[in-house]
mmCIF file with all atom_site columns, C-alpha atoms in Angstrom:
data_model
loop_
_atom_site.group_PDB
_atom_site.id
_atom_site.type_symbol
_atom_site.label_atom_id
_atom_site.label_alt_id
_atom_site.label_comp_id
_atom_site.label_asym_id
_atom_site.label_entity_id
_atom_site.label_seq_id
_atom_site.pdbx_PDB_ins_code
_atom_site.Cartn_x
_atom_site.Cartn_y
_atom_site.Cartn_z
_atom_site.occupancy
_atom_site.B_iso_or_equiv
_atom_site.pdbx_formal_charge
_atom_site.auth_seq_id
_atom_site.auth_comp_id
_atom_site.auth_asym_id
_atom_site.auth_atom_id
_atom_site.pdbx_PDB_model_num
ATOM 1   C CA . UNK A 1 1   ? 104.635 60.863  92.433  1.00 77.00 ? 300 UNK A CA 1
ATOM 2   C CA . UNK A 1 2   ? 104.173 64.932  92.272  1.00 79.00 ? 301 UNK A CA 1
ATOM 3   C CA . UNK A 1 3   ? 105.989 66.866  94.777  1.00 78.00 ? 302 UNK A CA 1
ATOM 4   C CA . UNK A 1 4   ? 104.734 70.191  96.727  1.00 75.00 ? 303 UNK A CA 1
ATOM 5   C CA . UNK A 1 5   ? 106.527 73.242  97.162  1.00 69.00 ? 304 UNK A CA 1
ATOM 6   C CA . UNK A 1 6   ? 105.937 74.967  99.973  1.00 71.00 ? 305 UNK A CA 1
ATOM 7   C CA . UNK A 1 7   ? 106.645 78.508  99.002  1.00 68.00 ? 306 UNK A CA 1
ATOM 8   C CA . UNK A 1 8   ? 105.909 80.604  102.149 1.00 61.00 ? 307 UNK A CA 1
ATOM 9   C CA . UNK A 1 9   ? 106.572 84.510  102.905 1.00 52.00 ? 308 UNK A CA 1
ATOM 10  C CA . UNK A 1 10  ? 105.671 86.899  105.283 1.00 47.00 ? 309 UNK A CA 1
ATOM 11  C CA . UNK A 1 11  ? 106.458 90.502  106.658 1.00 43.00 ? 310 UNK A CA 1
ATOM 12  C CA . UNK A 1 12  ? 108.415 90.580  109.462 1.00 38.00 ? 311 UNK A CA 1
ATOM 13  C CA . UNK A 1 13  ? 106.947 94.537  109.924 1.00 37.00 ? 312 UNK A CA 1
ATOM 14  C CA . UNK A 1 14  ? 103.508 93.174  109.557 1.00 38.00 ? 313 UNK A CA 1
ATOM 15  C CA . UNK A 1 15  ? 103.122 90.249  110.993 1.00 42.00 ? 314 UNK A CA 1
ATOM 16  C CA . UNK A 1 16  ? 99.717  91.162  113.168 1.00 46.00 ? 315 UNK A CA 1
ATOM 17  C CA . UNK A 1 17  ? 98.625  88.567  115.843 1.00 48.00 ? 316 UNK A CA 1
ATOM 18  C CA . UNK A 1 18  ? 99.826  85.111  115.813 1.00 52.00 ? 317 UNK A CA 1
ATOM 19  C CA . UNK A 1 19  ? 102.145 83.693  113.836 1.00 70.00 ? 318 UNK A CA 1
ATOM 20  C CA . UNK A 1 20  ? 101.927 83.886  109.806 1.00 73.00 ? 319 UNK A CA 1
ATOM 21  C CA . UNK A 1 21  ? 104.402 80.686  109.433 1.00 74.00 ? 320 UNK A CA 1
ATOM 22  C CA . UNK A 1 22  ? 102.324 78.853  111.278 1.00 81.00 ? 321 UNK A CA 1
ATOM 23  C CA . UNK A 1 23  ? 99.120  79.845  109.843 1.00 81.00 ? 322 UNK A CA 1
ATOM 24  C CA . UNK A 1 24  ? 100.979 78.897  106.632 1.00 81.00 ? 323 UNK A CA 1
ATOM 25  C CA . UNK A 1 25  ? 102.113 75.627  107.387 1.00 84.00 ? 324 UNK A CA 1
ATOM 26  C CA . UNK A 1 26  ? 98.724  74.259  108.592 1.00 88.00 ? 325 UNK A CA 1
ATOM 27  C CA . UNK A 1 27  ? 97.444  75.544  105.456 1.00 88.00 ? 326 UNK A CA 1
ATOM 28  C CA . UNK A 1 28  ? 99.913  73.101  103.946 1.00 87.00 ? 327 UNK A CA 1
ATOM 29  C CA . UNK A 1 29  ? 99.840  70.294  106.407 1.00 89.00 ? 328 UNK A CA 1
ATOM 30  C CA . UNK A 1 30  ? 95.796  70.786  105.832 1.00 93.00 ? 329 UNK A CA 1
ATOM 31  C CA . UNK A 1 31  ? 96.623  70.606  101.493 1.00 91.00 ? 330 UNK A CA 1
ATOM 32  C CA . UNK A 1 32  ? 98.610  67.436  101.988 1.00 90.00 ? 331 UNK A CA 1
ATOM 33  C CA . UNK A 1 33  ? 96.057  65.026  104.274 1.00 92.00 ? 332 UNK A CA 1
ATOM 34  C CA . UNK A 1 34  ? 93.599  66.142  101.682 1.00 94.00 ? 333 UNK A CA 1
ATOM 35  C CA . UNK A 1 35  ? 96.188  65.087  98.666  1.00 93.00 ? 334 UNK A CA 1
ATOM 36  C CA . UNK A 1 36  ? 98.142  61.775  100.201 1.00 91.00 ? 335 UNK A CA 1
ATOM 37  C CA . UNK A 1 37  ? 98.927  61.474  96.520  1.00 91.00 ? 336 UNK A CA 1
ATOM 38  C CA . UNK A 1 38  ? 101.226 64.110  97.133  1.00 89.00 ? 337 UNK A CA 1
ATOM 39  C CA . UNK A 1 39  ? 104.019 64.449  99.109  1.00 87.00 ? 338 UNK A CA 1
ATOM 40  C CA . UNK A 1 40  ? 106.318 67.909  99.974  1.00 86.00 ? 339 UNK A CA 1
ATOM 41  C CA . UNK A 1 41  ? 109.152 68.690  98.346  1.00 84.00 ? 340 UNK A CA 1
ATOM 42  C CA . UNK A 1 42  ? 112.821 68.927  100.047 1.00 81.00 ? 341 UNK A CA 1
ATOM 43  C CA . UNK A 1 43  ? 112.608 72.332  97.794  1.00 78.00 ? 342 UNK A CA 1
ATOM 44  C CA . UNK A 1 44  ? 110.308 73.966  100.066 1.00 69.00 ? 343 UNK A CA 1
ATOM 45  C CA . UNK A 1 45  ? 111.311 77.405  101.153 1.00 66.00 ? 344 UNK A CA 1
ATOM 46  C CA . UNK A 1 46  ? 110.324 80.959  102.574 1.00 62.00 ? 345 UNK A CA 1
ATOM 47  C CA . UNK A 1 47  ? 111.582 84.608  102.353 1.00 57.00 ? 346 UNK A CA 1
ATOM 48  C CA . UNK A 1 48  ? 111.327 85.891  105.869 1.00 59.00 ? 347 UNK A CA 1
ATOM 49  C CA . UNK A 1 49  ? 110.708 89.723  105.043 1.00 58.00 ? 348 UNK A CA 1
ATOM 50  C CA . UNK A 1 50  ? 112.203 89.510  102.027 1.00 54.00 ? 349 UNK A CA 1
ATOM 51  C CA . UNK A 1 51  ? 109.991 92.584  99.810  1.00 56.00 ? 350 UNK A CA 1
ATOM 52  C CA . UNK A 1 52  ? 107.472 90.968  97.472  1.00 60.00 ? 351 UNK A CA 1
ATOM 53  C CA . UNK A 1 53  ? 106.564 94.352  96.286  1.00 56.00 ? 352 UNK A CA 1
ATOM 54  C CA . UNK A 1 54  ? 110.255 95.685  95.550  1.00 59.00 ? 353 UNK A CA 1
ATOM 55  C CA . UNK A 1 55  ? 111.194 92.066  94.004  1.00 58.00 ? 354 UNK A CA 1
ATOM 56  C CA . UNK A 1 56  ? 114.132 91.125  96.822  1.00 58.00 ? 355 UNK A CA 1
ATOM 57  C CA . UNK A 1 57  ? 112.093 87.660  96.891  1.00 60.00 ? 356 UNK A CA 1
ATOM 58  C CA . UNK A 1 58  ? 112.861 87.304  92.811  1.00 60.00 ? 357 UNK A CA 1
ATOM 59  C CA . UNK A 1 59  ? 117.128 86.852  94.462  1.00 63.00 ? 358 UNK A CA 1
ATOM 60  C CA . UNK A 1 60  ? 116.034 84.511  97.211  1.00 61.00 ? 359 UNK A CA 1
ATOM 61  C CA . UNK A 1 61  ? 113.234 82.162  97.890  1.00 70.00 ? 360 UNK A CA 1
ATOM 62  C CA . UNK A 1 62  ? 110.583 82.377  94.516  1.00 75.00 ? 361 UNK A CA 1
ATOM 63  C CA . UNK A 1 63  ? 114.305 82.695  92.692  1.00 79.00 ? 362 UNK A CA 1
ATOM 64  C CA . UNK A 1 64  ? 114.952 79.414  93.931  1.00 83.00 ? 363 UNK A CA 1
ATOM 65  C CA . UNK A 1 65  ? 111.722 78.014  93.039  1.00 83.00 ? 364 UNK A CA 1
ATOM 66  C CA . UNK A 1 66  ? 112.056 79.634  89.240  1.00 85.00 ? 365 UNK A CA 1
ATOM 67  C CA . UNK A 1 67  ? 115.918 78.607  89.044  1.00 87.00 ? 366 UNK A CA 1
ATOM 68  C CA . UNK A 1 68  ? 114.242 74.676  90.217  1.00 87.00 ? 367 UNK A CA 1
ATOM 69  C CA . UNK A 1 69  ? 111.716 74.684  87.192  1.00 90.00 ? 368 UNK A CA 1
ATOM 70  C CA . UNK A 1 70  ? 114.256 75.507  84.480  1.00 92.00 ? 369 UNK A CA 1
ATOM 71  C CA . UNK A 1 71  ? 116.490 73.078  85.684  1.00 92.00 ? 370 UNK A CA 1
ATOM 72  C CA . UNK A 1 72  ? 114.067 70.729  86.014  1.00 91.00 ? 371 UNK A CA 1
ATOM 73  C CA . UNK A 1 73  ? 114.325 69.703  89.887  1.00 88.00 ? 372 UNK A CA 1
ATOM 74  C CA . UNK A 1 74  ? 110.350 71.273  89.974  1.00 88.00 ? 373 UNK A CA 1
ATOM 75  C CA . UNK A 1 75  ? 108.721 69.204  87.270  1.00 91.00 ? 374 UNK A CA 1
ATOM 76  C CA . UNK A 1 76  ? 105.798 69.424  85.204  1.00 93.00 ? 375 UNK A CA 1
ATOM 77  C CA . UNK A 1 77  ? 102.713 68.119  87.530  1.00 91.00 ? 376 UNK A CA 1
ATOM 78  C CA . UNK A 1 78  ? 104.385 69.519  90.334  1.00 92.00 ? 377 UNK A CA 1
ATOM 79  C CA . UNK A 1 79  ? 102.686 71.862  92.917  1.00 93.00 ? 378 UNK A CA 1
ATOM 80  C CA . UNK A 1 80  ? 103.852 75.435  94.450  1.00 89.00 ? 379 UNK A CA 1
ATOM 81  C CA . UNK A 1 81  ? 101.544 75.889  97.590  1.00 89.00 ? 380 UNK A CA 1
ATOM 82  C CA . UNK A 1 82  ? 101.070 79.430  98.743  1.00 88.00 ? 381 UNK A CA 1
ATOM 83  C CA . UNK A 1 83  ? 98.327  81.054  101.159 1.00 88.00 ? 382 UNK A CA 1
ATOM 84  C CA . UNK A 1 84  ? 97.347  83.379  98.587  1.00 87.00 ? 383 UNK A CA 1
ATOM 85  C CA . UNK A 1 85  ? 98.575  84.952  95.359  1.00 87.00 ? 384 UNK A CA 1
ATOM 86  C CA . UNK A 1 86  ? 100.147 87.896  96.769  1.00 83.00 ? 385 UNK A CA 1
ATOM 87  C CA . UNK A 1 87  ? 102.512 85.430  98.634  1.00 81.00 ? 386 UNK A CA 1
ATOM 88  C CA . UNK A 1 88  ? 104.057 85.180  95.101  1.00 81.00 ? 387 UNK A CA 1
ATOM 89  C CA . UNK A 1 89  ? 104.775 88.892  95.044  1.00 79.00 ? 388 UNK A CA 1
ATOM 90  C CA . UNK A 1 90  ? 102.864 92.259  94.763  1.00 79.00 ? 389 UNK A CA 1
ATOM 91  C CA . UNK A 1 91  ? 105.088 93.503  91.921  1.00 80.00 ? 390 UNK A CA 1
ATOM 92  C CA . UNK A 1 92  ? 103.265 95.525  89.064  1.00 88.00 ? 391 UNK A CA 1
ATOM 93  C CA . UNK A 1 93  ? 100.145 93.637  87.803  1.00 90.00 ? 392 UNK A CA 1
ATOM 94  C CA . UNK A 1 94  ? 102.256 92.866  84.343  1.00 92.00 ? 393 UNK A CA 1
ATOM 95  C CA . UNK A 1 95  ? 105.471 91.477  86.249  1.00 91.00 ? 394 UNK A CA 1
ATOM 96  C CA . UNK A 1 96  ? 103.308 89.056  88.133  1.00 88.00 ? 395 UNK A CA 1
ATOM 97  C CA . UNK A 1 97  ? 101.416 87.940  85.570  1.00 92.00 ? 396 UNK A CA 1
ATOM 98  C CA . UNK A 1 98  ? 104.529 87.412  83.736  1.00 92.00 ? 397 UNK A CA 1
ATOM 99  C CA . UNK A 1 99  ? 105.839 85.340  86.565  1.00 91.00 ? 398 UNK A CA 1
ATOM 100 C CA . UNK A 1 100 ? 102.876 83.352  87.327  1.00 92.00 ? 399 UNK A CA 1
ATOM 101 C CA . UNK A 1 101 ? 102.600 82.548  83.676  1.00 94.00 ? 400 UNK A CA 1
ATOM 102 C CA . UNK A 1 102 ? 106.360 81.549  83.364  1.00 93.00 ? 401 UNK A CA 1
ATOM 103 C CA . UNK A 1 103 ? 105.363 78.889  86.168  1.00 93.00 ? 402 UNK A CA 1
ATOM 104 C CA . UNK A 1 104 ? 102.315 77.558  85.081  1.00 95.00 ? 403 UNK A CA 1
ATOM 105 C CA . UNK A 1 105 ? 103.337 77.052  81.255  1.00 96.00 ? 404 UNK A CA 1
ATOM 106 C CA . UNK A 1 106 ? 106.394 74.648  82.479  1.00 95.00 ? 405 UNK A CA 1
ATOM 107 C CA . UNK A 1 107 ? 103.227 72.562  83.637  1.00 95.00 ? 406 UNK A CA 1
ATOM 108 C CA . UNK A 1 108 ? 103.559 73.455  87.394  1.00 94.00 ? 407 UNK A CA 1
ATOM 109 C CA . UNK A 1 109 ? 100.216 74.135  89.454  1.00 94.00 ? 408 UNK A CA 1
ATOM 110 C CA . UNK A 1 110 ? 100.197 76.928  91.921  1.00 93.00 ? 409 UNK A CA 1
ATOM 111 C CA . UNK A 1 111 ? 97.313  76.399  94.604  1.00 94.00 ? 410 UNK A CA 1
ATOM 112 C CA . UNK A 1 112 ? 96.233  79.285  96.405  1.00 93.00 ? 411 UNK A CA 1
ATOM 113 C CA . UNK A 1 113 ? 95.448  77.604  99.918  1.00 92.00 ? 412 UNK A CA 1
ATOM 114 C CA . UNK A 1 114 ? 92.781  80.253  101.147 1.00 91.00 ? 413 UNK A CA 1
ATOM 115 C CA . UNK A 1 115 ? 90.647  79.704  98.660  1.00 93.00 ? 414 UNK A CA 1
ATOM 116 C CA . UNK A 1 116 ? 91.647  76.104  96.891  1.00 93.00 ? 415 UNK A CA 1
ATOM 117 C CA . UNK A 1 117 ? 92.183  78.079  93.916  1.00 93.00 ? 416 UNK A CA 1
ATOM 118 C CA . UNK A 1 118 ? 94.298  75.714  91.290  1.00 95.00 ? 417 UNK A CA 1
ATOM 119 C CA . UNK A 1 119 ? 96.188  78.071  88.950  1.00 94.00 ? 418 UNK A CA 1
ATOM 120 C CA . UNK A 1 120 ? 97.157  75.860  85.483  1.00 95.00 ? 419 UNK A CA 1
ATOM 121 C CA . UNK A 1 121 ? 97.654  77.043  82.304  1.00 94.00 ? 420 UNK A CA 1
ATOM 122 C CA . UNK A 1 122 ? 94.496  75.052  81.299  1.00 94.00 ? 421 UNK A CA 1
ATOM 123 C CA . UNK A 1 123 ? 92.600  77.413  83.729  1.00 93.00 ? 422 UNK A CA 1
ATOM 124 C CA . UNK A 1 124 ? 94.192  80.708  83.230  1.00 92.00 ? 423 UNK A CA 1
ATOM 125 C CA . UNK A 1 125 ? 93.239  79.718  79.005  1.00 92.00 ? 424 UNK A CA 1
ATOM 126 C CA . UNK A 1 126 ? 89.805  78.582  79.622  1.00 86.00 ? 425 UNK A CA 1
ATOM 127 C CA . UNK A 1 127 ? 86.663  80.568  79.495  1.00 80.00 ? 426 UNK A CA 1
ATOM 128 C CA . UNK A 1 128 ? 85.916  79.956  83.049  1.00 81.00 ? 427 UNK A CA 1
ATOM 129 C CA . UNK A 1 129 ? 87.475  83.501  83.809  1.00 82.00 ? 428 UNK A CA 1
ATOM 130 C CA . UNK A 1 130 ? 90.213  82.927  86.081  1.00 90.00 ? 429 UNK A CA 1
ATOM 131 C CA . UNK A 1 131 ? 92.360  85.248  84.346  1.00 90.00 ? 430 UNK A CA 1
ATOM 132 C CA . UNK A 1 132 ? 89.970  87.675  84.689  1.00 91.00 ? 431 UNK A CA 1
ATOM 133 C CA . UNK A 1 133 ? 90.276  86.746  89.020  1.00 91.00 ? 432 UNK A CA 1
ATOM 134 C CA . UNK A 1 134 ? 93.972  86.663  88.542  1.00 90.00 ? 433 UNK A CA 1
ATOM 135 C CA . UNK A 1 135 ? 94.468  90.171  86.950  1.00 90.00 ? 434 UNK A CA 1
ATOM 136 C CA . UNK A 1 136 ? 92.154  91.512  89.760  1.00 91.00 ? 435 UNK A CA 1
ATOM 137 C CA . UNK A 1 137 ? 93.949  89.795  92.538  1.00 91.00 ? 436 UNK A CA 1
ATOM 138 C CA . UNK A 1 138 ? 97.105  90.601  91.651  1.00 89.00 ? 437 UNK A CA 1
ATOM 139 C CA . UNK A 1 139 ? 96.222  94.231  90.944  1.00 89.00 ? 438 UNK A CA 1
ATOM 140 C CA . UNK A 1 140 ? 94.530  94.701  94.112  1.00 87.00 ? 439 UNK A CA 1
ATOM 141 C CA . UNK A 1 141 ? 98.113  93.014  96.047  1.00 80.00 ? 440 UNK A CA 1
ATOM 142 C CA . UNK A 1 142 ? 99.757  95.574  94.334  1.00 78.00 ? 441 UNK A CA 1
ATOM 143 C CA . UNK A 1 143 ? 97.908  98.635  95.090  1.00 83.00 ? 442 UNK A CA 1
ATOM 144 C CA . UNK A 1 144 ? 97.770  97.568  98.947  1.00 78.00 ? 443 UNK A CA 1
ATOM 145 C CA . UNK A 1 145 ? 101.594 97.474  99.283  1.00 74.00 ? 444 UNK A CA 1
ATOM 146 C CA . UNK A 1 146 ? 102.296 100.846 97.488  1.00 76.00 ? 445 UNK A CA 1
ATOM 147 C CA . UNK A 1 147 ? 99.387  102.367 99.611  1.00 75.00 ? 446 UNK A CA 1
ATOM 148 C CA . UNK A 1 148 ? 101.108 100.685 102.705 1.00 75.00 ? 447 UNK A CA 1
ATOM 149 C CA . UNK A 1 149 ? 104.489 102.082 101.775 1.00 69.00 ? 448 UNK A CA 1
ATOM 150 C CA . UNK A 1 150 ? 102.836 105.245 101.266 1.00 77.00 ? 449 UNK A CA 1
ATOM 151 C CA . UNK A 1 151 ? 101.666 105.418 104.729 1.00 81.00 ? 450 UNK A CA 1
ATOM 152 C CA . UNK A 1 152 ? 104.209 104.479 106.260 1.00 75.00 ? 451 UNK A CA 1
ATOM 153 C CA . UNK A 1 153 ? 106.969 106.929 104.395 1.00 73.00 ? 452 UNK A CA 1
ATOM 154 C CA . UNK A 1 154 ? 104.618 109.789 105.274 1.00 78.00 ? 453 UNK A CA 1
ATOM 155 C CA . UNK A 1 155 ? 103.903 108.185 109.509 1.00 77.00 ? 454 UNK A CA 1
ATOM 156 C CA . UNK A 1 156 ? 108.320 108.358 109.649 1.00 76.00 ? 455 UNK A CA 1
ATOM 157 C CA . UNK A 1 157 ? 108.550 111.699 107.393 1.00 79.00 ? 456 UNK A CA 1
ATOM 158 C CA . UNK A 1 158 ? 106.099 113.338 110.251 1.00 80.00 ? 457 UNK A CA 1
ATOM 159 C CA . UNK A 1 159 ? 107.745 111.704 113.011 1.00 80.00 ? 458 UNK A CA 1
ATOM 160 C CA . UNK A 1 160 ? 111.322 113.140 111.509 1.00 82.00 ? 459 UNK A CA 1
ATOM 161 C CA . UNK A 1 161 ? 109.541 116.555 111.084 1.00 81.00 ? 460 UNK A CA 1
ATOM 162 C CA . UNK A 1 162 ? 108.025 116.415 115.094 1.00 75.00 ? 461 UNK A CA 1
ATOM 163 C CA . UNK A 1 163 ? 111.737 115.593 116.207 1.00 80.00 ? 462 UNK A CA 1
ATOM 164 C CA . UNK A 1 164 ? 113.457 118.373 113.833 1.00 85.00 ? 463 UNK A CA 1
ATOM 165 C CA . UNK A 1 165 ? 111.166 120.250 116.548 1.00 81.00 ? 464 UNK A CA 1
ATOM 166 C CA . UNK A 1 166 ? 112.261 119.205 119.445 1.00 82.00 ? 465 UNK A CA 1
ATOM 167 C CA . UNK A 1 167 ? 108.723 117.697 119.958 1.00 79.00 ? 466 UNK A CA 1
ATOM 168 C CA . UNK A 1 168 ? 108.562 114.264 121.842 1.00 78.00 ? 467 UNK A CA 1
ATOM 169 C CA . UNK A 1 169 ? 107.642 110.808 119.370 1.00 77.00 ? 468 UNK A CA 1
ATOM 170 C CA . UNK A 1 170 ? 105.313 108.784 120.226 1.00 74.00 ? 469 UNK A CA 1
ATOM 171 C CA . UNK A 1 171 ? 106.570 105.239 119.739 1.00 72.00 ? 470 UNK A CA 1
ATOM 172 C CA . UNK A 1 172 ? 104.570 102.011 119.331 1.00 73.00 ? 471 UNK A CA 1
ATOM 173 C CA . UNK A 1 173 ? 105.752 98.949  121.288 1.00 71.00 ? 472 UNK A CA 1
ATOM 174 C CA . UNK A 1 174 ? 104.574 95.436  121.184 1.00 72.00 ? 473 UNK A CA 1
ATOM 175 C CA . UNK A 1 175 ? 102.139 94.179  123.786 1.00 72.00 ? 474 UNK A CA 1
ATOM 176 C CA . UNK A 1 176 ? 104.718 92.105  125.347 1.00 75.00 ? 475 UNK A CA 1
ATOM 177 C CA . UNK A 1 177 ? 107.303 94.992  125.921 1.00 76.00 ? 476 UNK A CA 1
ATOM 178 C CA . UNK A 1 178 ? 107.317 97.233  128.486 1.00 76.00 ? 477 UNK A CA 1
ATOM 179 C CA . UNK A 1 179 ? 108.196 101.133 127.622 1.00 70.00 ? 478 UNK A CA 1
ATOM 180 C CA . UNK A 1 180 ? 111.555 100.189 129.256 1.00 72.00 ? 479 UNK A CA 1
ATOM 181 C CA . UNK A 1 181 ? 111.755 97.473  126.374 1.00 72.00 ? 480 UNK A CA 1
ATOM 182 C CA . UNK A 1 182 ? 111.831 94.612  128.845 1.00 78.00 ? 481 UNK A CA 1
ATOM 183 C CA . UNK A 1 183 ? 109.488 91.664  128.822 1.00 79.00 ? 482 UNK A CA 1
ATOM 184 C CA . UNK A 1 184 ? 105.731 92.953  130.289 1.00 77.00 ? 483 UNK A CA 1
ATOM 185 C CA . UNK A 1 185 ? 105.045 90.134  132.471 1.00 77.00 ? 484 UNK A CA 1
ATOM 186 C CA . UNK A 1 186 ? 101.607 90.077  132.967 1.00 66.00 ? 485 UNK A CA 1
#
């Protein structure tokens, strides 16, 4: 019987409303009553805010997974079940495809769950051009992060400047904190 891998990861800066592990794990739950064939993996794991773009994920979680396939505990026919492709990583466009590569030719599918995309190395070969998709995906995942880290380098470097100043900061709580920091109630 093939096994899934639940690889999940998420941000813990930007995790936006709700909750990403559990939009994840229906995602999975969903996968699995659709493929009873299946079943999950003990191997199953997640990097909570562990950088996808900087590689810290490569040392924890997706290391795991990689260090599973060449040892052969993740076998050929296996599955890797993500939400999308940039929950592999948003490392340079060559690194990834390097990665995702490495994965599929030791016979292991990744699914993307957001779109039911099945990455092989049958498909990423074919002339169907889902290498094409890939590339762009995983270029796009890429460019968002650095243009995120941009941002947010220059929001903290202006913040520094404003307080160099002596000028007051405006600081950003969540909905459910008061500005005292204690739980809003309402």
């Amino acid at each position: 019987m093939a096994k899934a891998i639940s690889y999940m990861r998420f941000s813990a800066v930007h995790q936006g409303k709700g909750s990403t592990l559990e939009r994840q794990q229906e995602l999975v739950d969903h996968w699995l009553r659709n493929n009873p064939e299946v079943e999950l993996s003990d191997l199953s794991t997640e990097d909570l805010g562990k950088s996808g773009y900087k590689g810290e994920h490569l040392k924890h979680g997706l290391g795991r997974i990689r260090a599973s396939i060449e040892s052969g505990l993740i076998k050929p026919s296996d599955y890797i079940l993500v939400e999308a492709i940039d929950r592999i990583g948003r490392l340079r466009p060559l690194k990834m495809i390097e990665l995702i590569t490495e994965v599929v030719e030791a016979g292991v599918t990744i699914v993307t769950l957001e779109d039911n995309t099945y990455y092989t190395e049958e498909s990423l070969s074919g002339a169907g051009g889902s290498l094409y998709i890939l590339v762009g995906k995983v270029q796009q995942a890429h460019e968002y992060s650095k243009n995120l880290s941009r941002r947010v380098a220059g929001a903290y470097e202006k913040k520094r400047r404003l307080a160099r100043k002596g000028e007051s900061i405006k600081k950003v709580l969540p909905f459910w904190l008061n500005s005292d920091g204690k739980l809003n109630e309402n």
